[in-house]
mmCIF file of C-alpha atoms and ligand atoms in Angstrom:
data_model
loop_
_atom_site.group_PDB
_atom_site.id
_atom_site.type_symbol
_atom_site.label_atom_id
_atom_site.label_comp_id
_atom_site.label_asym_id
_atom_site.label_seq_id
_atom_site.Cartn_x
_atom_site.Cartn_y
_atom_site.Cartn_z
ATOM 1 C CA MET A 1 0.000 0.000 0.000
ATOM 2 C CA LYS A 2 1.410 3.352 -1.073
ATOM 3 C CA ILE A 3 1.118 6.208 1.421
ATOM 4 C CA LEU A 4 1.952 9.788 0.479
ATOM 5 C CA VAL A 5 3.515 11.609 3.399
ATOM 6 C CA THR A 6 3.509 15.395 3.067
ATOM 7 C CA GLY A 7 6.141 16.960 5.283
ATOM 8 C CA GLY A 8 7.800 13.531 5.289
ATOM 9 C CA ALA A 9 11.266 15.015 5.829
ATOM 10 C CA GLY A 10 10.084 16.927 8.885
ATOM 11 C CA TYR A 11 10.288 15.989 12.518
ATOM 12 C CA ILE A 12 7.180 13.822 12.975
ATOM 13 C CA GLY A 13 6.961 13.011 9.258
ATOM 14 C CA SER A 14 10.404 11.400 9.088
ATOM 15 C CA HIS A 15 9.629 9.165 12.074
ATOM 16 C CA ALA A 16 6.278 8.219 10.526
ATOM 17 C CA VAL A 17 7.966 7.318 7.228
ATOM 18 C CA VAL A 18 10.242 4.898 9.111
ATOM 19 C CA GLU A 19 7.356 3.315 11.033
ATOM 20 C CA LEU A 20 5.229 3.010 7.882
ATOM 21 C CA TYR A 21 8.047 1.334 5.976
ATOM 22 C CA GLN A 22 8.802 -1.033 8.827
ATOM 23 C CA ALA A 23 5.106 -1.948 9.009
ATOM 24 C CA GLY A 24 5.162 -2.943 5.329
ATOM 25 C CA TYR A 25 3.847 0.219 3.632
ATOM 26 C CA GLN A 26 5.464 2.054 0.723
ATOM 27 C CA PRO A 27 5.880 5.657 1.837
ATOM 28 C CA VAL A 28 6.353 8.487 -0.678
ATOM 29 C CA ILE A 29 7.616 11.817 0.633
ATOM 30 C CA VAL A 30 6.464 15.276 -0.443
ATOM 31 C CA ASP A 31 8.360 18.105 1.219
ATOM 32 C CA ASN A 32 9.414 21.622 0.244
ATOM 33 C CA PHE A 33 12.247 21.601 2.818
ATOM 34 C CA SER A 34 11.176 25.000 4.144
ATOM 35 C CA ASN A 35 11.484 23.723 7.704
ATOM 36 C CA SER A 36 13.308 20.443 7.214
ATOM 37 C CA GLU A 37 16.663 19.271 5.939
ATOM 38 C CA GLU A 38 17.857 16.858 3.284
ATOM 39 C CA SER A 39 19.870 15.055 5.956
ATOM 40 C CA ALA A 40 16.604 13.622 7.304
ATOM 41 C CA LEU A 41 16.355 11.590 4.087
ATOM 42 C CA ALA A 42 19.792 10.085 4.680
ATOM 43 C CA GLY A 43 18.781 9.297 8.253
ATOM 44 C CA ILE A 44 15.621 7.522 7.099
ATOM 45 C CA GLU A 45 17.620 5.582 4.508
ATOM 46 C CA ALA A 46 20.202 4.552 7.103
ATOM 47 C CA ILE A 47 17.473 3.165 9.381
ATOM 48 C CA ILE A 48 15.353 1.320 6.844
ATOM 49 C CA GLY A 49 18.101 0.415 4.346
ATOM 50 C CA ALA A 50 16.142 1.769 1.379
ATOM 51 C CA LYS A 51 15.583 5.045 -0.451
ATOM 52 C CA VAL A 52 12.135 6.577 -0.138
ATOM 53 C CA PRO A 53 10.824 8.300 -3.297
ATOM 54 C CA THR A 54 10.872 12.021 -2.530
ATOM 55 C CA TYR A 55 9.331 15.010 -4.316
ATOM 56 C CA ARG A 56 10.750 18.439 -3.493
ATOM 57 C CA ILE A 57 7.601 20.420 -3.959
ATOM 58 C CA ASP A 58 5.276 22.690 -2.027
ATOM 59 C CA CYS A 59 2.006 20.872 -1.504
ATOM 60 C CA ALA A 60 0.152 24.164 -1.781
ATOM 61 C CA ASP A 61 1.243 24.106 -5.444
ATOM 62 C CA ASN A 62 -1.634 22.404 -7.241
ATOM 63 C CA ALA A 63 0.205 21.697 -10.511
ATOM 64 C CA ALA A 64 3.235 20.229 -8.749
ATOM 65 C CA LEU A 65 1.100 18.070 -6.479
ATOM 66 C CA ARG A 66 -0.922 16.773 -9.434
ATOM 67 C CA THR A 67 2.331 15.677 -11.045
ATOM 68 C CA VAL A 68 3.115 13.578 -7.956
ATOM 69 C CA PHE A 69 -0.276 11.877 -8.026
ATOM 70 C CA GLN A 70 0.118 11.261 -11.771
ATOM 71 C CA THR A 71 3.648 9.881 -11.483
ATOM 72 C CA GLU A 72 2.894 7.627 -8.535
ATOM 73 C CA GLU A 73 -0.265 6.347 -10.254
ATOM 74 C CA LYS A 74 -1.996 4.668 -7.345
ATOM 75 C CA ILE A 75 -1.829 6.291 -3.942
ATOM 76 C CA ASP A 76 -3.811 4.461 -1.271
ATOM 77 C CA GLY A 77 -3.731 7.140 1.394
ATOM 78 C CA VAL A 78 -2.204 10.424 2.473
ATOM 79 C CA ILE A 79 -0.787 11.579 5.781
ATOM 80 C CA HIS A 80 -0.707 15.370 5.762
ATOM 81 C CA PHE A 81 1.992 16.656 8.101
ATOM 82 C CA ALA A 82 3.225 19.607 6.040
ATOM 83 C CA ALA A 83 2.520 22.777 8.040
ATOM 84 C CA TYR A 84 4.091 25.549 10.054
ATOM 85 C CA LYS A 85 3.996 24.656 13.739
ATOM 86 C CA ALA A 86 5.362 27.303 16.067
ATOM 87 C CA VAL A 87 2.791 28.882 18.353
ATOM 88 C CA GLY A 88 4.871 31.995 19.132
ATOM 89 C CA GLU A 89 5.875 32.586 15.511
ATOM 90 C CA SER A 90 2.246 32.299 14.404
ATOM 91 C CA VAL A 91 1.385 35.323 16.540
ATOM 92 C CA GLN A 92 4.056 37.294 14.634
ATOM 93 C CA LYS A 93 3.217 35.942 11.156
ATOM 94 C CA PRO A 94 -0.473 34.985 11.112
ATOM 95 C CA LEU A 95 -0.955 35.360 7.359
ATOM 96 C CA ALA A 96 1.879 32.990 6.565
ATOM 97 C CA TYR A 97 0.273 30.426 8.875
ATOM 98 C CA PHE A 98 -3.199 30.692 7.343
ATOM 99 C CA GLN A 99 -1.814 30.626 3.824
ATOM 100 C CA ASN A 100 0.478 27.676 4.371
ATOM 101 C CA ASN A 101 -1.510 25.507 6.768
ATOM 102 C CA VAL A 102 -5.004 26.041 5.403
ATOM 103 C CA GLY A 103 -3.855 26.606 1.804
ATOM 104 C CA SER A 104 -1.895 23.362 1.585
ATOM 105 C CA LEU A 105 -4.826 21.333 2.934
ATOM 106 C CA LEU A 106 -7.233 22.878 0.396
ATOM 107 C CA THR A 107 -4.875 22.089 -2.475
ATOM 108 C CA LEU A 108 -4.264 18.573 -1.210
ATOM 109 C CA LEU A 109 -7.995 17.878 -0.911
ATOM 110 C CA GLU A 110 -8.617 19.186 -4.426
ATOM 111 C CA VAL A 111 -5.959 16.908 -5.857
ATOM 112 C CA MET A 112 -7.027 13.917 -3.736
ATOM 113 C CA THR A 113 -10.614 14.380 -4.961
ATOM 114 C CA GLU A 114 -9.475 14.597 -8.576
ATOM 115 C CA PHE A 115 -7.399 11.413 -8.287
ATOM 116 C CA GLU A 116 -10.014 9.648 -6.163
ATOM 117 C CA VAL A 117 -7.734 9.087 -3.193
ATOM 118 C CA THR A 118 -10.118 8.744 -0.287
ATOM 119 C CA ASN A 119 -7.996 8.110 2.826
ATOM 120 C CA LEU A 120 -6.487 10.949 4.818
ATOM 121 C CA VAL A 121 -4.768 11.171 8.184
ATOM 122 C CA PHE A 122 -4.538 14.806 9.199
ATOM 123 C CA SER A 123 -2.079 16.245 11.728
ATOM 124 C CA SER A 124 -4.222 18.198 14.102
ATOM 125 C CA SER A 125 -3.195 19.490 17.472
ATOM 126 C CA CYS A 126 -4.316 19.831 21.040
ATOM 127 C CA THR A 127 -4.238 23.587 20.372
ATOM 128 C CA VAL A 128 -7.737 23.156 18.850
ATOM 129 C CA TYR A 129 -9.100 22.948 22.414
ATOM 130 C CA GLY A 130 -8.009 26.516 23.200
ATOM 131 C CA ILE A 131 -7.970 27.067 26.961
ATOM 132 C CA PRO A 132 -10.134 24.174 28.171
ATOM 133 C CA ASP A 133 -12.492 24.449 31.164
ATOM 134 C CA ALA A 134 -11.564 21.037 32.512
ATOM 135 C CA LEU A 135 -8.626 18.632 32.276
ATOM 136 C CA PRO A 136 -7.823 16.184 30.835
ATOM 137 C CA VAL A 137 -9.413 16.963 27.479
ATOM 138 C CA THR A 138 -11.399 14.275 25.662
ATOM 139 C CA GLU A 139 -12.242 14.407 21.969
ATOM 140 C CA ALA A 140 -15.698 15.602 23.026
ATOM 141 C CA THR A 141 -14.337 18.573 24.993
ATOM 142 C CA PRO A 142 -15.748 21.647 23.252
ATOM 143 C CA SER A 143 -13.158 23.682 21.380
ATOM 144 C CA LYS A 144 -12.641 27.151 22.823
ATOM 145 C CA PRO A 145 -11.245 30.033 20.789
ATOM 146 C CA ALA A 146 -7.686 29.130 19.841
ATOM 147 C CA SER A 147 -4.976 30.958 21.763
ATOM 148 C CA SER A 148 -2.862 31.509 18.661
ATOM 149 C CA PRO A 149 -3.178 31.743 14.880
ATOM 150 C CA TYR A 150 -1.400 28.358 14.700
ATOM 151 C CA GLY A 151 -4.168 26.797 16.791
ATOM 152 C CA ARG A 152 -6.796 28.563 14.683
ATOM 153 C CA THR A 153 -5.318 27.083 11.478
ATOM 154 C CA LYS A 154 -5.737 23.608 12.984
ATOM 155 C CA GLN A 155 -9.353 24.377 13.966
ATOM 156 C CA MET A 156 -10.036 25.687 10.457
ATOM 157 C CA CYS A 157 -8.434 22.637 8.860
ATOM 158 C CA GLU A 158 -10.590 20.317 10.971
ATOM 159 C CA ASP A 159 -13.684 22.285 9.852
ATOM 160 C CA VAL A 160 -12.596 22.043 6.211
ATOM 161 C CA VAL A 161 -12.205 18.269 6.511
ATOM 162 C CA HIS A 162 -15.667 17.922 8.097
ATOM 163 C CA ASP A 163 -17.337 20.040 5.404
ATOM 164 C CA VAL A 164 -15.579 18.318 2.513
ATOM 165 C CA SER A 165 -16.440 14.886 3.932
ATOM 166 C CA ALA A 166 -20.069 15.885 4.375
ATOM 167 C CA ALA A 167 -20.431 16.896 0.710
ATOM 168 C CA PRO A 168 -22.740 14.299 -0.878
ATOM 169 C CA THR A 169 -20.418 13.330 -3.723
ATOM 170 C CA ASN A 170 -17.210 13.249 -1.719
ATOM 171 C CA LYS A 171 -15.842 9.895 -0.645
ATOM 172 C CA LEU A 172 -13.182 11.181 1.707
ATOM 173 C CA HIS A 173 -12.482 9.257 4.921
ATOM 174 C CA THR A 174 -10.343 11.087 7.443
ATOM 175 C CA ILE A 175 -8.773 10.462 10.806
ATOM 176 C CA LEU A 176 -7.869 13.654 12.637
ATOM 177 C CA LEU A 177 -5.056 13.015 15.088
ATOM 178 C CA ARG A 178 -4.824 15.697 17.748
ATOM 179 C CA TYR A 179 -1.221 15.570 18.850
ATOM 180 C CA PHE A 180 -0.049 16.708 22.189
ATOM 181 C CA ASN A 181 3.636 17.680 22.462
ATOM 182 C CA PRO A 182 5.983 15.431 20.494
ATOM 183 C CA ILE A 183 9.516 15.153 21.871
ATOM 184 C CA GLY A 184 12.601 12.968 21.578
ATOM 185 C CA ALA A 185 14.151 11.183 18.652
ATOM 186 C CA HIS A 186 14.490 7.775 17.023
ATOM 187 C CA ASN A 187 16.509 5.409 19.212
ATOM 188 C CA SER A 188 19.100 5.021 16.458
ATOM 189 C CA ALA A 189 19.766 8.803 16.743
ATOM 190 C CA LYS A 190 19.745 8.912 12.936
ATOM 191 C CA ILE A 191 16.658 11.104 12.763
ATOM 192 C CA GLY A 192 15.257 13.625 15.213
ATOM 193 C CA GLU A 193 14.157 17.224 15.485
ATOM 194 C CA LEU A 194 16.200 19.645 13.369
ATOM 195 C CA PRO A 195 15.135 23.132 14.357
ATOM 196 C CA LEU A 196 16.352 25.780 11.920
ATOM 197 C CA GLY A 197 17.934 28.615 13.905
ATOM 198 C CA VAL A 198 16.862 29.302 17.468
ATOM 199 C CA PRO A 199 14.421 26.578 18.557
ATOM 200 C CA ASN A 200 10.863 27.593 19.388
ATOM 201 C CA ASN A 201 10.064 24.389 21.223
ATOM 202 C CA LEU A 202 11.025 23.472 24.738
ATOM 203 C CA VAL A 203 12.980 20.238 24.363
ATOM 204 C CA PRO A 204 15.332 21.287 21.529
ATOM 205 C CA TYR A 205 15.974 24.500 23.473
ATOM 206 C CA ILE A 206 16.840 22.440 26.535
ATOM 207 C CA THR A 207 19.182 20.085 24.639
ATOM 208 C CA GLN A 208 20.902 22.974 22.836
ATOM 209 C CA THR A 209 21.418 24.725 26.166
ATOM 210 C CA ALA A 210 22.889 21.566 27.669
ATOM 211 C CA ALA A 211 25.162 21.236 24.614
ATOM 212 C CA GLY A 212 26.417 24.806 25.093
ATOM 213 C CA ILE A 213 24.830 26.146 21.864
ATOM 214 C CA ARG A 214 22.414 28.361 23.849
ATOM 215 C CA GLU A 215 23.469 30.068 27.013
ATOM 216 C CA GLN A 216 20.350 29.733 29.077
ATOM 217 C CA LEU A 217 16.812 28.383 28.833
ATOM 218 C CA THR A 218 14.108 30.917 29.547
ATOM 219 C CA ILE A 219 11.023 29.358 31.089
ATOM 220 C CA ASN A 220 8.077 31.259 29.646
ATOM 221 C CA GLY A 221 6.304 32.359 32.785
ATOM 222 C CA GLY A 222 6.314 31.106 36.364
ATOM 223 C CA ASP A 223 3.077 32.723 37.501
ATOM 224 C CA TYR A 224 0.475 30.465 35.908
ATOM 225 C CA ASP A 225 -2.269 28.929 38.010
ATOM 226 C CA THR A 226 -0.536 25.517 38.070
ATOM 227 C CA PRO A 227 1.140 23.720 41.014
ATOM 228 C CA ASP A 228 4.628 25.130 40.288
ATOM 229 C CA GLY A 229 3.515 28.160 38.261
ATOM 230 C CA THR A 230 4.810 26.869 34.889
ATOM 231 C CA ASN A 231 2.789 25.579 31.925
ATOM 232 C CA ILE A 232 1.622 21.977 31.816
ATOM 233 C CA ARG A 233 1.771 19.870 28.638
ATOM 234 C CA ASP A 234 1.477 16.226 27.628
ATOM 235 C CA TYR A 235 4.850 15.196 26.159
ATOM 236 C CA ILE A 236 4.695 12.183 23.852
ATOM 237 C CA HIS A 237 7.684 10.401 22.362
ATOM 238 C CA VAL A 238 7.834 11.036 18.614
ATOM 239 C CA VAL A 239 8.158 7.328 17.751
ATOM 240 C CA ASP A 240 5.026 6.548 19.781
ATOM 241 C CA LEU A 241 3.262 9.352 17.923
ATOM 242 C CA ALA A 242 4.548 8.043 14.571
ATOM 243 C CA LYS A 243 3.127 4.598 15.378
ATOM 244 C CA ALA A 244 -0.329 6.117 15.912
ATOM 245 C CA HIS A 245 -0.265 7.077 12.209
ATOM 246 C CA VAL A 246 0.381 3.517 11.103
ATOM 247 C CA VAL A 247 -2.606 2.333 13.134
ATOM 248 C CA ALA A 248 -4.777 5.151 11.772
ATOM 249 C CA VAL A 249 -3.817 4.470 8.150
ATOM 250 C CA GLN A 250 -4.577 0.785 8.572
ATOM 251 C CA ARG A 251 -7.968 1.588 10.091
ATOM 252 C CA LEU A 252 -8.834 3.770 7.083
ATOM 253 C CA LEU A 253 -7.665 1.188 4.561
ATOM 254 C CA ASP A 254 -9.659 -1.515 6.356
ATOM 255 C CA ARG A 255 -12.700 0.808 6.288
ATOM 256 C CA LYS A 256 -13.145 0.174 9.985
ATOM 257 C CA ALA A 257 -13.933 3.764 10.900
ATOM 258 C CA SER A 258 -17.388 4.309 12.341
ATOM 259 C CA GLU A 259 -17.731 7.794 10.842
ATOM 260 C CA VAL A 260 -16.302 9.529 7.769
ATOM 261 C CA VAL A 261 -14.289 11.767 10.069
ATOM 262 C CA GLU A 262 -12.915 10.291 13.275
ATOM 263 C CA THR A 263 -10.934 12.246 15.831
ATOM 264 C CA PHE A 264 -8.393 10.954 18.328
ATOM 265 C CA ASN A 265 -6.234 12.550 20.965
ATOM 266 C CA VAL A 266 -2.684 11.256 20.722
ATOM 267 C CA GLY A 267 -0.965 11.865 24.024
ATOM 268 C CA THR A 268 0.264 9.977 27.060
ATOM 269 C CA GLY A 269 -2.596 11.044 29.308
ATOM 270 C CA HIS A 270 -0.139 12.692 31.742
ATOM 271 C CA GLY A 271 0.630 16.367 32.220
ATOM 272 C CA ASN A 272 4.089 17.661 33.151
ATOM 273 C CA SER A 273 5.107 21.205 33.953
ATOM 274 C CA VAL A 274 8.019 22.940 32.232
ATOM 275 C CA LEU A 275 9.975 22.719 35.491
ATOM 276 C CA GLU A 276 9.281 18.992 35.717
ATOM 277 C CA VAL A 277 10.598 18.549 32.181
ATOM 278 C CA VAL A 278 13.756 20.470 33.104
ATOM 279 C CA GLN A 279 14.245 18.292 36.187
ATOM 280 C CA ALA A 280 13.594 15.097 34.230
ATOM 281 C CA PHE A 281 16.129 16.214 31.634
ATOM 282 C CA GLU A 282 18.705 16.825 34.362
ATOM 283 C CA GLN A 283 18.062 13.318 35.640
ATOM 284 C CA ALA A 284 18.190 11.730 32.185
ATOM 285 C CA SER A 285 21.409 13.511 31.176
ATOM 286 C CA GLY A 286 23.159 13.807 34.548
ATOM 287 C CA LEU A 287 23.715 17.515 33.793
ATOM 288 C CA LYS A 288 22.641 20.747 35.468
ATOM 289 C CA LEU A 289 20.712 23.010 33.148
ATOM 290 C CA ASN A 290 21.194 26.773 33.125
ATOM 291 C CA TYR A 291 17.702 28.270 33.192
ATOM 292 C CA HIS A 292 15.714 31.188 34.525
ATOM 293 C CA ILE A 293 12.045 32.092 34.691
ATOM 294 C CA GLY A 294 11.126 34.843 32.226
ATOM 295 C CA PRO A 295 7.896 36.475 31.097
ATOM 296 C CA ARG A 296 4.929 34.600 29.652
ATOM 297 C CA ARG A 297 4.922 33.814 25.915
ATOM 298 C CA ALA A 298 2.010 35.162 23.852
ATOM 299 C CA GLY A 299 -0.400 32.454 22.733
ATOM 300 C CA ASP A 300 0.471 29.870 25.412
ATOM 301 C CA VAL A 301 -2.303 27.795 27.003
ATOM 302 C CA PRO A 302 -1.659 27.473 30.766
ATOM 303 C CA ALA A 303 -2.258 23.728 31.018
ATOM 304 C CA ILE A 304 -3.417 20.926 28.757
ATOM 305 C CA TYR A 305 -3.072 17.156 28.677
ATOM 306 C CA ALA A 306 -4.917 14.315 26.990
ATOM 307 C CA ASP A 307 -7.519 11.865 27.998
ATOM 308 C CA ALA A 308 -6.054 9.098 25.840
ATOM 309 C CA THR A 309 -8.824 6.547 26.449
ATOM 310 C CA LYS A 310 -10.488 6.731 23.017
ATOM 311 C CA ALA A 311 -7.249 6.016 21.112
ATOM 312 C CA GLU A 312 -6.586 3.081 23.408
ATOM 313 C CA GLN A 313 -10.082 1.623 23.188
ATOM 314 C CA VAL A 314 -10.800 2.229 19.509
ATOM 315 C CA LEU A 315 -7.345 2.174 17.896
ATOM 316 C CA GLY A 316 -5.653 -0.095 20.424
ATOM 317 C CA PHE A 317 -2.973 2.598 20.641
ATOM 318 C CA LYS A 318 -1.046 3.277 23.812
ATOM 319 C CA THR A 319 2.206 5.164 24.324
ATOM 320 C CA GLU A 320 5.188 3.131 25.495
ATOM 321 C CA THR A 321 7.960 5.606 26.254
ATOM 322 C CA SER A 322 8.397 7.433 29.568
ATOM 323 C CA LEU A 323 9.228 11.134 29.857
ATOM 324 C CA LEU A 324 12.699 10.213 31.103
ATOM 325 C CA ASP A 325 13.407 7.894 28.164
ATOM 326 C CA SER A 326 11.989 10.436 25.720
ATOM 327 C CA LEU A 327 14.321 13.106 27.075
ATOM 328 C CA ALA A 328 17.253 10.681 27.059
ATOM 329 C CA SER A 329 16.603 10.036 23.349
ATOM 330 C CA ALA A 330 16.458 13.800 22.697
ATOM 331 C CA TRP A 331 19.799 14.234 24.455
ATOM 332 C CA LYS A 332 21.393 11.331 22.554
ATOM 333 C CA TRP A 333 20.218 12.919 19.296
ATOM 334 C CA GLN A 334 21.591 16.329 20.287
ATOM 335 C CA GLN A 335 24.961 14.796 21.120
ATOM 336 C CA THR A 336 25.045 13.013 17.749
ATOM 337 C CA LEU A 337 24.288 16.281 15.966
ATOM 338 C CA HIS A 338 26.980 18.060 17.914
ATOM 339 C CA LYS A 339 29.577 15.417 17.115
ATOM 340 C CA ASN A 340 28.762 15.697 13.416
ATOM 341 C CA GLY A 341 29.121 19.489 13.585
HETATM 342 N N1 UFG B 1 8.746 26.831 26.697
HETATM 343 C C1 UFG B 1 9.606 27.494 27.527
HETATM 344 N N2 UFG B 1 10.776 27.947 27.010
HETATM 345 C C2 UFG B 1 11.139 27.752 25.715
HETATM 346 C C3 UFG B 1 10.244 27.045 24.871
HETATM 347 C C4 UFG B 1 9.053 26.609 25.397
HETATM 348 O O1 UFG B 1 9.325 27.702 28.702
HETATM 349 O O2 UFG B 1 12.229 28.185 25.307
HETATM 350 C C5 UFG B 1 7.475 26.357 27.253
HETATM 351 C C6 UFG B 1 6.269 26.903 26.527
HETATM 352 O O3 UFG B 1 5.942 28.191 27.004
HETATM 353 C C7 UFG B 1 5.238 25.834 26.823
HETATM 354 C C8 UFG B 1 6.061 24.549 26.851
HETATM 355 O O4 UFG B 1 7.404 24.962 27.086
HETATM 356 O O5 UFG B 1 4.690 26.043 28.069
HETATM 357 C C9 UFG B 1 5.995 23.771 25.566
HETATM 358 O O6 UFG B 1 6.244 24.673 24.515
HETATM 359 P P1 UFG B 1 6.546 24.208 23.020
HETATM 360 O O7 UFG B 1 6.859 25.439 22.230
HETATM 361 O O8 UFG B 1 7.553 23.131 23.014
HETATM 362 O O9 UFG B 1 5.188 23.548 22.518
HETATM 363 P P2 UFG B 1 3.671 24.110 22.617
HETATM 364 O O10 UFG B 1 3.061 23.666 23.873
HETATM 365 O O11 UFG B 1 3.640 25.523 22.237
HETATM 366 O O12 UFG B 1 3.020 23.152 21.538
HETATM 367 C C10 UFG B 1 2.414 23.544 20.386
HETATM 368 C C11 UFG B 1 1.184 22.680 20.173
HETATM 369 C C12 UFG B 1 1.534 21.293 19.795
HETATM 370 C C13 UFG B 1 2.511 21.283 18.708
HETATM 371 C C14 UFG B 1 3.689 22.110 19.067
HETATM 372 C C15 UFG B 1 4.602 22.138 17.897
HETATM 373 O O13 UFG B 1 0.400 22.656 21.323
HETATM 374 O O14 UFG B 1 0.383 20.640 19.347
HETATM 375 O O15 UFG B 1 3.285 23.417 19.351
HETATM 376 O O16 UFG B 1 5.410 23.209 17.918
HETATM 377 F F1 UFG B 1 2.915 20.015 18.448
#
């Protein structure tokens, strides 16, 4: 079965490509390398021992995307990762986020409809919940206004998928996976997160600080209404998250879904504060981290973590990696990067 993976050279995408291949699928990568690097392809190849067909195109480019669908002839399903993903940056550059994240989905759906490809796994995010009234969030928790343009693009994309699927002539079947916070790297340390420039996300900032690339981690706010005053998130190991995609794709191909659009939280079901992550990293690495508490970051939700019951009951999916092991894999990856310059 051939699965097109947009953003397949990116952080989650590259791990999903590996898991798909190892589960017996034929992944095909589409990536414009705007926020990913060619070296991810070499990493994938080193792990699986094969080259994955790769198209260097922007999936918001209709003509280019059509060429991929034509060349590949029969695509059984698509996993759409390609998107901008930094909450803070989206507050600074909202138009770029709407254009890229919503625009690429619209183009992809047009081309999928034309080529009669009916299976889609869409990368959604826990940011669609906004600031929830109660924790943990279940898939039925009502979405509040998003706290950032990034979150709003994910809400809009979910709406687009629902409307397109509801159209009488459309045969689209979609699984929306609402990711919590992916961290860590493949155990081989051949692929992992490759932030371009100064990292926006917590864990790469931590590992770069520990490696001496950044001087000090700034914790974005210590005055939230949480037990230690710092934000709470649900940190899921990226390989666990990648495996959720394999299960979702299989469910679509088997036509097991109970509705044309199904939604699943993909998290561990546990919340950890930023300070807890810092402490766990210190334990995993045996190092002391240089950090201080700074001001709040615009667009941040104070606390969110998943109720992961539906994914477990319906998909049979459960995370396997602890926070400590996830952070250890992130540190191993950082050290490998450092050694290779
Ligand atoms: N943080 C810091 N200092 C930093 C970076 C982050 O304190 O230098 C804090 C943030 O304020 C937040 C937590 O660490 O409280 C996690 O922040 P991230 O930027 O790593 O991730 P977000 O919670 O902003 O996650 C969002 C979405 C996810 C999505 C992720 C991808 O909620 O769905 O962005 O970037 F996967």
